[in-house]
Each structure stands twice: as structure tokens, then as C-alpha cells.
DNA sequence: TAAATCGCATAATACAATGTTATAAATTTG
DNA sequence: CAAATTTATAACATTGTATTATGCGATTTA
């Protein structure tokens, strides 16, 4: 069997340069090398190919028919090579890559989109997958390494998953114009008798909330049970009642028919930021996680 | 501006080899080089790219997300490089290329297609353009170097066109079963009184034919005037008359309702095989011309 | 036509890329 | 933990890619 010696890219570059410039001298200048260097690249390539590359005609180097046959392929190779180095450069500049994020449905519609939009602003090469689902599913995905980053809550821990917990402040939300706006801080007593919209009774957040009301000897007037803070906010906007939600969601609705005030005693909304332990994260992923964590800072309960 | 240092193909080959084989050692074996050599190619590439290429995991080299992003492009580059060297090899083996042929309409439908089919049989990489037209147009095309090879007649010569003239035997064609079949050679006298189908009265071939009849003191009973020998043959098949045509065309119709016998005195059908003088022909073109010329041998008047 | 000019090819040579073997370091496996 | 396997590093040979100097052939110019 004959040796499959592929030509070198440099030779192909020289070839295309001559085709485009019409002379070896001009091609050499174009490539930024000396004329003999180009001359030799061509001589070598011609020898390896086994046929004439150019026909001299009235001072012009005219590509032979054989070369013309190969020209499209050669052009594509050079383009691809250029693209590869370009993309690799973008990657190191954290400007390209793909990040797969799994999150709770609430996040997919409130805080996360804003942050993602900001992040992608000056990273045109970066793409993302955002997949909202239940916490158990998110855990599975992390273990299976199908996602790079997860935002969940009520997380119990797993050896294959790195976690970082943050505690977001909770606030009391009420319709614009409600007399609660006169208070600077809202306590359970202030909500006595009011219709309260809250998360699922099994949720950790609701358990904490009801305990606080219990400790304050105030009856929790449960009106509507929702799955997400955003749904609660929507309902509050519609005047159905008041609620205690994560400040992250509250700020999104402020100015859209809803006001909020701090809620005391402190009721932390615990979020876990998770990552597959074994999977080495890409540079963009790390950068995004850092970016996202920073975006949460203003809403965190000081440790 | 940053340096546009494209990676080297060898590095990309090593990268793909590791991806495909799961280990550097196996990749090195695959590439037919030592393990340290492969190791270094990867180290260099990683340094040039500026990011981790692989993550070790339970003995397996798992490509990083960044690499996966580049992988399709890299694969295409390597495929194209392989293809380029393959095609170049085919070219030197005269197994690839493109040939543009201009010919008289008669040739496009009779002798040429058979030869072309044979020629292309074991040259899958070769493609052809066959353009039939009038002799003047063929001359133009040769001068303009828009075609590689031409088959024409009544050619007057031109400095920019190489010619090679051949003289094909002419034969008398008549319908199967005609009593002319009893003769082994046909002369003008045998055709006295018969309807004769012939080419245009201005054509060189007709002029020769009528001169022969004149010299033999036989009246040429002109019945139908056609432009091509093939048309004459068709008419003969239909019993409209007899004709004197190039043997090339006669053999195509033999067994399709028509027989033929040599015609005497000798009436050469002069064909010119032409080529642009200045244009350097490709290797396949030269080979085809030789192939075609050889195919005419059995029909030529011995010189 | 001789000389000058232009463009390409070749020669001698420097340095970087790419391969080799030998060997150390790290990791997986029994 | 030791043995085996795999990867990384070091020292060095070979080849590829550039350099400058120079020769050769074709077209231009005097």
C-alpha cells in the first residue's frame, strides 16, 4: 500500500496565495514570507502531488486544470482551519461554548433569564440550554452529568454533586395601594386575617412560614396554594391576597401592580447551586456560575 | 492584532485519535508513532488552544466540552485533507479530472458516446462536458480555450489550434435484403438510378462524392439532403434510398435494418482532431485523446 | 542585439516542528 | 500496597519551513 501522505496546510496556503495573487512573488508577500520560501513550498507540493501546479502564461501563473479540480476542497480546508483557530481563541476568551442549565421552573421565568441575557450579551459564541423541572429530576441530571449547572432547593446532598447553598431574603408582597405599604417591615401579626397565598403545604418554605405564624400566635389564613413564587405574585397583583415570597421574584413584579416590604422574622428561601462533582466544568461554565452567584448577592441574607 | 496561528494538522490528527481510541497510548499506536510523540502533540495543542483538551476519568481520556465544540470542524478538516490527497493521487493516475469536448453533432450521437462510456468505465473520478455544434463554433471554442478537445471537419487551420487529421473510410449503406448485398465492393455504377441520400451540397464530402460519380459517368440521383450521416442512415433503414457514409456511422446501424459494403473509389471522410495550442492539456485529456485516436484506427484509410 | 529588469528556482544554512528512546511520575488494578 | 499500565518529561535525531545569496530564463529597454 502506498503512503497516505497528506499535503501540509502551509503548502496549500501557498498554492491558494499564488492562485489569488497571480505570481509567486506577490503570494510570498501576501503570506509574509520570502519568495524562495514560497517557491519551495510550491515545488514540494508539486512533487508530492505529481503534476504541474501552474502554467506560466504571459508572466501570469495560471493554475493548471488539475489544481482547479482540487481548488474548492483546498479552499474549504483553509477556511475550516481559520475557523478552528478562531473558535479556539473565542473559547479561551470565554466567548464561546455551550452551557446546560437545569433549574426550578420558578427560576426559568424570573431571575435566570435576566442574568442569562446579560451574560450572553458580549459572548456571541456562547449558547445555552435551560431546562426547568422538579428538584428530583435536577438531581438525576446532575448525577448523570447531563447538565453543567443546576439551581434547585430542598437539596439533600449526593456524593456526585457539588453544592453551594445560598439563602435568599423573603419579603411580603401585597397589591399596590394596600395599607401594608405604610409599614417598613411586615410581621405575621400584620397579616392576621388576610388571605395568604403560599407554596405547597409539603414544601420546606411553607413549613417554615407556618412555624413562624405559629410562634407569633397568628392564624395563617390559607387562601391559595401555588407551586411557584411567580404564580403567587401574579395572584397578589390581581388582588386575591398577600404572600411571602423570595425577594428575587418580588423585584420582578415590583412596579407591575405589586409592592413589597421586608418580612420579619427572617424566613430564608434556601437555594442550592449544584454541579456534577466529577465532570470538569468548562471555562464558560465556571464563569457563568460565578456570574450567577454574584447576581444573587444583593438578595442574600448576610451570613 | 492577535497572531492567527492555526494549529497543525498533525496535532488535530492526534486529538481525534485520542478521542476515537480513548487513550494516548492507543492513539499513538493508531497514528503509527511513539506514545511520547503523541503526548507532546497534545500538550502543544493544549497550550496553543489555551484550554484543557481532556479530563482523565477512570483511565479514559474524555474530551472536554471545549474540544467537543471544535470536534465537528476538526473532523471535516481531516476528511477534506484525506480527500485532497486521494483526488491528487487519482489525478496522477489519470483517474480524476474534467474534460470538455466540442464535436460535430454527428459525433455526439454516434461514435463518441461509446468511446466516452468505455473511457469513463474505470475512471470514476473523471467527468466530461460534450458540446455539439457547428465547425465554426468549435474553432472559436478552441481559440478561446473553452474546450480541451474538439472533433470537427473542413478545418482550415489556425495558429492557436493544434490539429491532427484523420481520414475515415466511407462505405455504401443500403437496407437489409437489398440486392447490393451480393457485391463485395460497391462502385458508382452500382448505384446508377438509385435514390441517393447525401449530405449538404456545399459540404466537402458531397463535392467529392459528386466528382466520383461524374468521373464514373454515372448520374447522381439526389433524393434527400441531410446534415448528418446518422440521419442518412436512419433514412436508409426506412428504405428511402441508399447512401455513402462514414464507416463509423455505418457500423452503428449495422444490424438495425441496414447493411454496408466498402465503396470504391476511396472517398475519405476527413476529420480533424483539434486542441488549443497554448493551453496545457491535463493528463486525463491527453489520455483521452490518445484513447479516442486509437478507437478510430480500425476505420482509417491506411496512409 | 546587448543590457537591464523581472520573476522564479536553487543552494547553503538557521531554527522550529516532529519524531525517536530512555525514564520518571502518576494512576489503575489485583 | 505492589504490580501493571498509562502519561509526562528529557535528551537527541530528523524533517519541515524559514532565511539570505545567487543563478537562470524571459520580457523590456537602450
XYZ file of C-alpha atoms (C1' of nucleotides) in Angstrom:
666
model
C 0.000 0.000 0.000
C 1.116 3.493 -0.834
C 1.713 6.009 1.928
C -1.201 8.327 2.527
C 0.951 11.384 2.855
C -1.393 14.315 3.025
C -0.058 17.668 1.882
C 0.741 20.254 4.523
C -1.551 23.168 5.151
C 1.300 25.564 4.605
C 1.727 24.247 1.084
C -1.962 24.612 0.402
C -1.868 28.148 1.723
C 0.968 28.930 -0.640
C -0.934 27.365 -3.522
C -4.037 29.437 -2.875
C -1.963 32.550 -2.387
C -0.410 32.131 -5.818
C -3.797 31.479 -7.390
C -5.180 34.599 -5.774
C -2.201 36.822 -6.442
C -1.141 35.590 -9.842
C 2.549 35.379 -9.011
C 4.820 33.646 -6.549
C 6.436 36.879 -5.504
C 3.125 38.520 -4.685
C 1.958 35.371 -2.932
C 5.064 35.337 -0.770
C 4.463 38.940 0.209
C 0.867 38.071 0.971
C 1.922 35.212 3.217
C 4.554 37.359 4.841
C 7.414 35.097 3.837
C 10.296 35.379 1.378
C 9.822 34.487 -2.253
C 12.167 31.466 -2.187
C 10.239 30.060 0.764
C 7.024 30.208 -1.197
C 8.781 28.875 -4.247
C 9.903 25.840 -2.348
C 6.555 25.155 -0.755
C 5.114 25.040 -4.251
C 7.914 22.925 -5.644
C 7.488 20.426 -2.824
C 3.741 20.324 -3.207
C 4.015 19.841 -6.945
C 6.422 16.974 -6.421
C 4.164 15.353 -3.853
C 1.076 15.799 -5.979
C 2.874 14.530 -9.018
C 1.592 17.041 -11.519
C 2.198 20.571 -12.713
C 0.560 23.145 -10.463
C 0.825 26.160 -12.731
C 1.385 27.088 -16.333
C 3.269 30.270 -16.967
C 1.458 32.412 -19.450
C 2.450 35.963 -20.279
C 4.042 36.405 -16.903
C 0.995 35.120 -15.059
C 0.904 31.931 -13.064
C -2.213 30.201 -14.299
C -3.404 27.271 -12.178
C -3.474 24.022 -14.073
C -6.678 22.161 -14.653
C -5.671 19.617 -12.050
C -5.285 22.297 -9.437
C -8.603 23.801 -10.371
C -10.175 20.458 -9.664
C -8.775 20.473 -6.130
C -9.254 24.158 -5.501
C -12.690 24.011 -3.848
C -11.584 21.396 -1.341
C -8.421 23.267 -0.567
C -10.316 26.464 -0.020
C -12.666 24.748 2.387
C -9.820 23.248 4.359
C -8.180 26.608 4.812
C -11.449 28.203 5.826
C -12.090 25.494 8.372
C -8.610 25.795 9.802
C -9.108 29.505 10.194
C -12.430 28.878 11.861
C -10.990 26.346 14.256
C -8.319 28.691 15.480
C -10.855 31.470 15.707
C -13.281 29.447 17.764
C -10.498 28.187 19.983
C -9.488 31.757 20.599
C -13.075 32.660 21.437
C -13.216 29.771 23.846
C -10.181 30.914 25.757
C -11.689 34.362 25.873
C -14.778 32.685 27.341
C -16.663 33.903 24.340
C -17.770 30.528 23.006
C -19.140 27.321 24.383
C -22.331 25.724 25.476
C -23.798 25.659 28.975
C -26.575 23.347 30.019
C -28.558 24.605 32.979
C -31.232 22.763 34.895
C -33.377 24.818 37.244
C -36.621 25.005 39.089
C -39.484 26.226 36.956
C -39.684 29.396 39.015
C -36.167 30.383 38.119
C -36.669 29.722 34.460
C -39.122 32.574 34.285
C -37.903 35.084 36.838
C -34.323 35.767 37.832
C -32.399 33.476 35.495
C -33.462 34.887 32.117
C -32.232 38.357 33.043
C -28.863 37.059 34.135
C -28.534 34.818 31.110
C -29.345 37.693 28.804
C -26.717 39.884 30.458
C -24.158 37.091 30.315
C -24.724 36.314 26.660
C -24.673 39.983 25.736
C -20.996 40.127 24.849
C -20.469 36.424 24.303
C -21.989 35.844 20.870
C -20.411 32.412 20.551
C -21.981 31.052 23.719
C -25.208 29.084 23.620
C -27.288 27.692 26.450
C -29.818 25.048 27.259
C -32.187 25.875 30.079
C -34.298 23.013 31.289
C -36.816 23.609 34.079
C -38.036 20.658 36.105
C -38.659 19.256 39.555
C -35.795 19.062 42.064
C -35.590 15.274 41.922
C -35.146 15.395 38.181
C -32.483 18.075 38.500
C -30.619 15.862 40.926
C -30.756 12.982 38.458
C -29.429 15.174 35.700
C -26.546 16.312 37.820
C -25.618 12.768 38.743
C -25.912 11.729 35.114
C -23.784 14.712 34.122
C -26.308 15.736 31.566
C -26.181 19.307 32.776
C -23.413 21.651 33.781
C -25.199 23.676 36.415
C -28.365 23.354 38.435
C -30.498 25.624 40.557
C -32.709 23.785 42.968
C -33.970 23.760 46.527
C -34.643 21.286 49.271
C -31.493 19.561 48.177
C -30.411 16.659 50.368
C -26.900 16.147 49.069
C -25.266 13.491 46.956
C -21.623 12.415 46.639
C -21.561 13.023 42.895
C -22.951 16.512 43.207
C -21.193 19.647 44.385
C -23.485 22.023 46.207
C -23.329 25.583 47.309
C -26.256 26.809 49.379
C -27.458 30.357 49.466
C -30.228 31.908 51.479
C -32.328 34.468 49.758
C -34.311 37.005 51.756
C -38.056 36.682 51.786
C -40.398 39.625 51.565
C -44.071 40.185 51.960
C -45.822 41.125 48.736
C -49.163 42.915 48.502
C -51.109 44.826 45.885
C -50.156 48.434 45.168
C -52.091 50.805 47.383
C -52.572 48.324 50.187
C -52.248 49.840 53.656
C -49.411 47.409 54.405
C -47.245 49.791 52.404
C -47.231 52.121 55.394
C -45.133 49.682 57.385
C -41.406 49.416 56.755
C -41.238 45.846 57.967
C -44.028 43.332 57.980
C -44.553 40.719 60.676
C -47.050 37.867 60.973
C -49.291 39.989 63.175
C -49.704 42.463 60.313
C -51.085 39.690 58.150
C -53.617 38.442 60.667
C -56.941 37.831 58.982
C -55.614 38.476 55.489
C -55.897 35.924 52.710
C -52.489 34.415 52.251
C -51.160 32.812 49.063
C -48.409 30.337 49.723
C -46.466 27.445 48.314
C -47.359 23.777 48.624
C -48.045 22.642 52.174
C -45.365 19.963 51.884
C -42.730 22.466 50.836
C -39.976 23.383 53.213
C -40.719 27.038 52.702
C -44.349 26.660 53.790
C -43.344 24.666 56.851
C -41.064 27.468 57.969
C -43.714 30.044 57.263
C -46.408 28.263 59.246
C -43.988 27.746 62.136
C -43.328 31.498 62.217
C -47.044 32.235 62.317
C -47.496 29.649 64.980
C -44.710 31.142 67.101
C -46.341 34.566 66.695
C -49.698 33.127 67.718
C -51.264 34.298 64.497
C -53.586 32.150 62.434
C -52.366 31.593 58.892
C -55.360 32.273 56.709
C -54.505 29.937 53.884
C -56.287 31.016 50.739
C -54.495 29.638 47.728
C -51.733 27.123 47.358
C -49.381 27.554 44.401
C -46.252 25.829 43.199
C -44.174 28.824 42.316
C -43.460 32.226 43.763
C -44.149 33.804 40.424
C -47.647 32.390 40.415
C -48.144 33.804 43.905
C -47.005 37.205 42.671
C -49.424 37.082 39.763
C -52.274 36.377 42.139
C -51.220 39.142 44.503
C -51.214 41.548 41.576
C -54.780 40.533 40.945
C -55.726 41.425 44.490
C -56.536 37.920 45.615
C -54.414 38.235 48.723
C -50.910 38.743 50.039
C -47.929 36.432 50.131
C -44.434 35.919 51.397
C -42.019 35.156 48.589
C -38.376 35.208 47.671
C -37.173 38.761 47.089
C -35.834 37.570 43.748
C -39.355 37.115 42.461
C -40.751 40.134 44.251
C -38.432 42.591 42.490
C -39.516 41.223 39.119
C -43.119 42.165 39.922
C -42.469 45.443 41.667
C -43.979 48.140 39.512
C -46.317 45.673 37.901
C -49.129 46.141 40.376
C -47.369 44.881 43.455
C -45.255 46.265 46.285
C -43.149 44.512 48.884
C -41.603 45.061 52.264
C -39.135 43.029 54.275
C -40.670 40.246 56.285
C -39.650 39.575 59.858
C -38.750 37.324 61.457
C -36.303 36.302 58.766
C -37.578 33.490 56.603
C -34.765 32.263 54.346
C -35.523 30.857 50.933
C -32.824 28.187 50.645
C -31.464 27.600 47.161
C -28.798 25.107 46.226
C -26.470 25.777 43.309
C -25.283 22.376 42.158
C -22.720 20.911 39.784
C -21.625 17.398 38.868
C -18.578 16.745 41.028
C -16.689 14.539 38.621
C -17.375 16.414 35.431
C -14.786 19.074 34.875
C -16.633 22.258 34.079
C -15.717 24.265 31.011
C -14.314 27.720 31.454
C -17.512 29.421 30.358
C -19.496 27.316 32.765
C -17.288 28.360 35.644
C -17.563 31.924 34.571
C -21.293 31.720 34.347
C -21.632 30.154 37.784
C -19.548 32.938 39.218
C -21.604 35.486 37.327
C -24.838 33.984 38.556
C -23.694 33.715 42.166
C -22.690 37.350 42.112
C -26.090 38.294 40.781
C -27.653 36.750 43.879
C -25.530 38.723 46.330
C -27.957 41.654 46.785
C -30.725 39.289 47.802
C -28.868 37.117 50.266
C -29.289 37.026 53.975
C -25.979 38.189 55.354
C -24.233 35.168 56.917
C -3.993 42.110 16.384
C -3.509 38.651 17.745
C -1.433 36.111 15.889
C -3.504 33.883 13.635
C -1.518 30.820 14.458
C -3.557 27.940 13.167
C -2.982 24.578 14.778
C -1.127 21.972 12.793
C -2.977 19.120 11.156
C -0.769 16.640 12.921
C -1.953 17.957 16.253
C -5.556 17.714 15.161
C -4.970 14.174 13.979
C -3.552 13.299 17.371
C -6.518 14.922 19.075
C -9.031 12.956 17.049
C -7.052 9.765 17.511
C -7.239 10.137 21.269
C -10.948 10.886 21.132
C -11.533 7.817 18.996
C -9.262 5.496 20.926
C -9.842 6.690 24.445
C -6.187 6.775 25.393
C -2.984 8.443 24.294
C -1.178 5.144 24.041
C -3.781 3.640 21.748
C -3.898 6.848 19.731
C -0.145 6.777 19.248
C -0.337 3.201 18.020
C -3.153 4.210 15.707
C -1.110 7.030 14.272
C 1.926 4.799 13.995
C 4.105 6.962 16.219
C 5.527 6.589 19.700
C 3.442 7.436 22.735
C 5.643 10.364 23.823
C 5.318 11.884 20.365
C 1.545 11.815 20.619
C 1.738 13.062 24.162
C 3.675 16.079 23.050
C 1.462 16.885 20.109
C -1.425 17.046 22.545
C 0.474 19.059 25.103
C 1.472 21.571 22.429
C -2.027 21.811 21.048
C -3.491 22.283 24.502
C -1.028 25.060 25.193
C -1.795 26.752 21.878
C -5.537 26.423 22.331
C -5.259 27.625 25.876
C -7.611 25.154 27.473
C -7.725 21.613 28.762
C -8.254 19.089 25.995
C -9.138 16.055 28.087
C -10.271 15.069 31.514
C -8.975 11.803 32.846
C -11.720 9.650 34.196
C -11.223 6.069 35.306
C -8.385 5.615 32.897
C -10.309 7.064 29.980
C -9.409 10.294 28.256
C -12.693 12.129 27.985
C -12.685 15.121 25.640
C -13.511 18.379 27.326
C -16.564 20.350 26.373
C -14.408 22.858 24.526
C -12.955 20.127 22.374
C -16.379 18.727 21.677
C -17.345 22.120 20.371
C -14.485 22.045 17.874
C -14.736 18.375 17.054
C -17.044 18.603 14.013
C -14.843 21.176 12.323
C -11.714 19.217 13.062
C -13.239 16.082 11.685
C -14.205 17.825 8.475
C -10.725 19.256 8.044
C -9.148 15.850 8.362
C -11.643 14.322 5.984
C -11.001 17.020 3.422
C -7.256 16.632 3.723
C -7.618 12.934 3.129
C -9.843 13.634 0.158
C -7.414 16.124 -1.312
C -4.554 13.685 -1.238
C -6.808 10.991 -2.610
C -8.004 13.089 -5.522
C -4.477 14.243 -6.225
C -3.442 10.629 -6.406
C -6.322 9.900 -8.753
C -5.243 12.779 -10.922
C -1.733 11.458 -11.335
C -3.188 8.053 -12.054
C -5.381 9.712 -14.676
C -8.384 8.629 -12.670
C -9.761 12.092 -11.965
C -10.327 15.288 -13.851
C -12.694 17.000 -16.191
C -12.583 17.003 -19.968
C -14.505 19.402 -22.145
C -15.127 18.111 -25.618
C -16.589 20.019 -28.534
C -17.673 17.974 -31.526
C -19.839 17.890 -34.579
C -23.429 16.928 -33.841
C -22.943 13.682 -35.740
C -20.217 12.531 -33.397
C -22.170 13.401 -30.303
C -24.652 10.701 -31.135
C -22.661 8.004 -32.868
C -19.062 7.057 -32.243
C -18.144 9.367 -29.353
C -20.627 8.181 -26.703
C -19.382 4.604 -26.970
C -15.791 5.661 -26.549
C -16.580 8.016 -23.716
C -18.511 5.307 -21.916
C -15.588 2.903 -22.253
C -13.139 5.540 -21.128
C -15.109 6.504 -18.049
C -15.736 2.895 -17.125
C -12.752 2.541 -14.803
C -12.208 6.244 -14.144
C -14.931 7.088 -11.669
C -13.351 10.426 -10.802
C -13.460 11.748 -14.340
C -16.297 13.890 -15.636
C -16.912 15.278 -19.105
C -18.678 18.005 -20.953
C -19.698 17.186 -24.513
C -20.895 20.109 -26.558
C -22.034 19.539 -30.139
C -22.062 22.462 -32.549
C -21.068 23.698 -35.965
C -17.404 23.629 -37.027
C -17.015 27.413 -36.878
C -18.208 27.445 -33.293
C -15.852 24.600 -32.388
C -12.979 26.603 -33.834
C -13.945 29.596 -31.717
C -14.085 27.455 -28.612
C -10.652 26.063 -29.277
C -9.180 29.519 -29.771
C -10.923 30.746 -26.644
C -9.647 27.691 -24.785
C -13.083 26.931 -23.545
C -12.688 23.295 -24.524
C -9.926 20.760 -24.211
C -10.562 18.711 -27.309
C -12.522 19.108 -30.492
C -13.724 16.847 -33.273
C -14.572 18.708 -36.425
C -14.192 18.625 -40.188
C -13.465 21.024 -43.007
C -10.947 22.599 -40.678
C -8.854 25.339 -42.258
C -6.198 25.709 -39.593
C -5.405 28.375 -37.037
C -2.156 29.247 -35.216
C -3.748 28.821 -31.801
C -5.125 25.413 -32.617
C -3.268 22.132 -32.864
C -4.735 19.782 -35.456
C -4.382 16.170 -36.324
C -6.248 14.995 -39.407
C -7.562 11.519 -39.931
C -9.304 10.015 -42.908
C -12.114 7.628 -42.210
C -13.233 5.091 -44.800
C -16.563 5.601 -46.423
C -18.984 2.800 -47.166
C -22.184 2.412 -49.079
C -25.199 1.722 -46.886
C -28.440 0.130 -48.063
C -31.438 -1.545 -46.470
C -31.134 -5.146 -45.348
C -32.091 -7.534 -48.119
C -31.185 -5.183 -50.909
C -29.531 -6.868 -53.866
C -26.462 -4.640 -53.387
C -25.516 -7.030 -50.596
C -24.403 -9.512 -53.258
C -21.490 -7.283 -54.186
C -18.380 -7.187 -52.071
C -17.448 -3.687 -53.167
C -19.785 -1.043 -54.434
C -18.935 1.457 -57.136
C -20.888 4.422 -58.556
C -22.130 2.301 -61.426
C -23.881 0.001 -58.952
C -25.843 2.939 -57.660
C -26.989 4.183 -61.052
C -30.644 5.024 -60.958
C -30.998 4.515 -57.210
C -32.229 7.221 -54.902
C -29.261 8.593 -53.054
C -29.307 10.274 -49.645
C -26.374 12.574 -49.119
C -25.013 15.443 -47.101
C -25.425 19.112 -47.848
C -24.463 20.118 -51.390
C -21.980 22.646 -50.005
C -20.234 20.060 -47.907
C -16.810 18.890 -48.848
C -17.936 15.303 -48.613
C -20.720 15.808 -51.176
C -18.403 17.577 -53.531
C -16.043 14.621 -53.526
C -18.920 12.224 -53.950
C -20.392 14.030 -56.933
C -16.948 14.265 -58.515
C -16.559 10.498 -58.226
C -19.922 9.946 -59.865
C -19.022 12.425 -62.560
C -15.706 10.680 -63.232
C -17.577 7.383 -63.487
C -20.085 8.937 -65.862
C -22.950 7.985 -63.578
C -25.783 10.343 -62.761
C -26.134 11.027 -59.043
C -29.823 10.608 -58.376
C -30.096 13.076 -55.455
C -33.098 12.257 -53.380
C -32.669 13.677 -49.905
C -30.154 16.081 -48.482
C -29.302 15.684 -44.773
C -26.852 17.281 -42.408
C -25.580 14.222 -40.663
C -24.546 10.739 -41.604
C -26.717 9.367 -38.816
C -29.769 10.972 -40.361
C -28.836 9.399 -43.689
C -28.580 6.007 -42.036
C -31.978 6.384 -40.420
C -33.492 7.130 -43.797
C -31.733 4.204 -45.409
C -33.128 1.938 -42.713
C -36.558 3.160 -43.655
C -35.971 2.161 -47.242
C -35.993 5.630 -48.696
C -32.776 5.070 -50.595
C -29.069 4.314 -50.280
C -26.165 6.461 -49.153
C -22.445 6.707 -48.831
C -21.412 7.481 -45.276
C -18.502 7.288 -42.903
C -17.918 3.733 -41.770
C -18.057 4.988 -38.194
C -21.733 5.694 -38.562
C -22.439 2.673 -40.708
C -21.271 0.194 -38.072
C -23.585 1.765 -35.515
C -26.560 0.985 -37.751
C -25.449 -2.399 -38.977
C -27.932 -4.920 -37.624
C -30.563 -2.260 -37.222
C -32.081 -2.720 -40.634
C -29.105 -1.688 -42.679
C -26.074 -3.309 -44.311
C -22.974 -1.804 -45.822
C -20.165 -2.608 -48.197
C -16.932 -0.824 -48.993
C -17.247 1.947 -51.545
C -14.767 2.418 -54.347
C -13.121 4.506 -55.430
C -11.987 5.545 -51.973
C -13.873 8.525 -50.628
C -12.218 9.713 -47.437
C -14.244 11.355 -44.700
C -11.761 13.894 -43.343
C -11.954 14.597 -39.637
C -9.764 16.986 -37.694
C -8.943 16.353 -34.065
C -8.112 19.720 -32.561
C -6.694 21.171 -29.344
C -5.843 24.649 -28.105
C -2.109 25.031 -28.748
C -1.283 27.256 -25.794
C -3.411 25.585 -23.187
C -1.519 22.841 -21.474
C -3.736 19.788 -21.536
C -4.408 17.869 -18.349
C -3.145 14.348 -18.039
C -6.580 12.812 -18.477
C -7.203 14.911 -21.533
C -4.061 13.627 -23.183
C -5.006 10.136 -22.267
C -8.473 10.543 -23.657
C -7.227 11.960 -26.936
C -4.922 9.005 -27.301
C -7.758 6.678 -26.400
C -10.057 8.290 -28.909
C -7.479 8.324 -31.689
C -6.849 4.652 -31.131
C -10.558 3.963 -31.356
C -10.551 5.423 -34.864
C -7.735 3.202 -36.111
C -9.929 0.381 -37.484
C -11.833 2.837 -39.629
C -8.960 4.794 -41.094
C -7.759 4.710 -44.646
C -4.258 3.333 -44.446
C -1.827 6.138 -45.239
C 21.282 42.696 -30.273
C 23.126 43.640 -25.806
C 21.942 45.002 -21.466
C 18.742 45.606 -17.864
C 14.898 44.044 -15.390
C 11.689 40.945 -13.550
C 10.184 36.721 -11.703
C 11.230 32.017 -10.426
C 14.303 28.337 -8.951
C 18.276 26.579 -6.374
C 21.938 26.468 -2.632
C 23.614 26.965 1.866
C 22.057 27.458 6.240
C 19.294 28.545 10.815
C 15.635 27.297 13.646
C 11.218 25.164 14.781
C 8.342 21.076 14.413
C 8.086 16.184 14.961
C 9.833 12.120 15.582
C 12.879 8.775 18.367
C 14.497 6.171 23.018
C 15.084 6.282 27.941
C 12.984 7.152 32.132
C 10.234 9.279 35.753
C 5.678 10.150 37.628
C 1.011 9.186 38.217
C -2.994 6.094 38.139
C -5.494 1.863 37.938
C -5.778 -2.752 39.167
C -5.086 -7.106 41.616
C 0.372 -1.992 48.925
C 2.629 -3.763 44.969
C 2.388 -4.596 40.106
C 0.967 -3.058 35.894
C -0.456 0.342 32.958
C -0.586 4.910 31.274
C 1.022 9.543 30.775
C 4.616 13.114 31.099
C 9.425 14.720 30.639
C 14.302 14.744 28.884
C 17.822 14.339 25.522
C 18.529 13.935 20.996
C 17.911 12.841 15.585
C 15.327 14.067 11.557
C 12.455 16.738 8.762
C 9.888 20.960 7.583
C 9.970 25.918 6.983
C 12.063 29.898 7.005
C 16.173 32.889 5.913
C 19.810 35.244 2.501
C 22.648 34.867 -1.578
C 22.702 33.810 -6.214
C 21.792 31.843 -10.881
C 18.770 31.329 -14.913
C 15.351 32.476 -18.390
C 12.044 35.577 -20.383
C 10.479 40.011 -21.418
C 11.717 45.093 -21.769
C 14.630 48.649 -22.806
C 18.500 51.126 -24.832
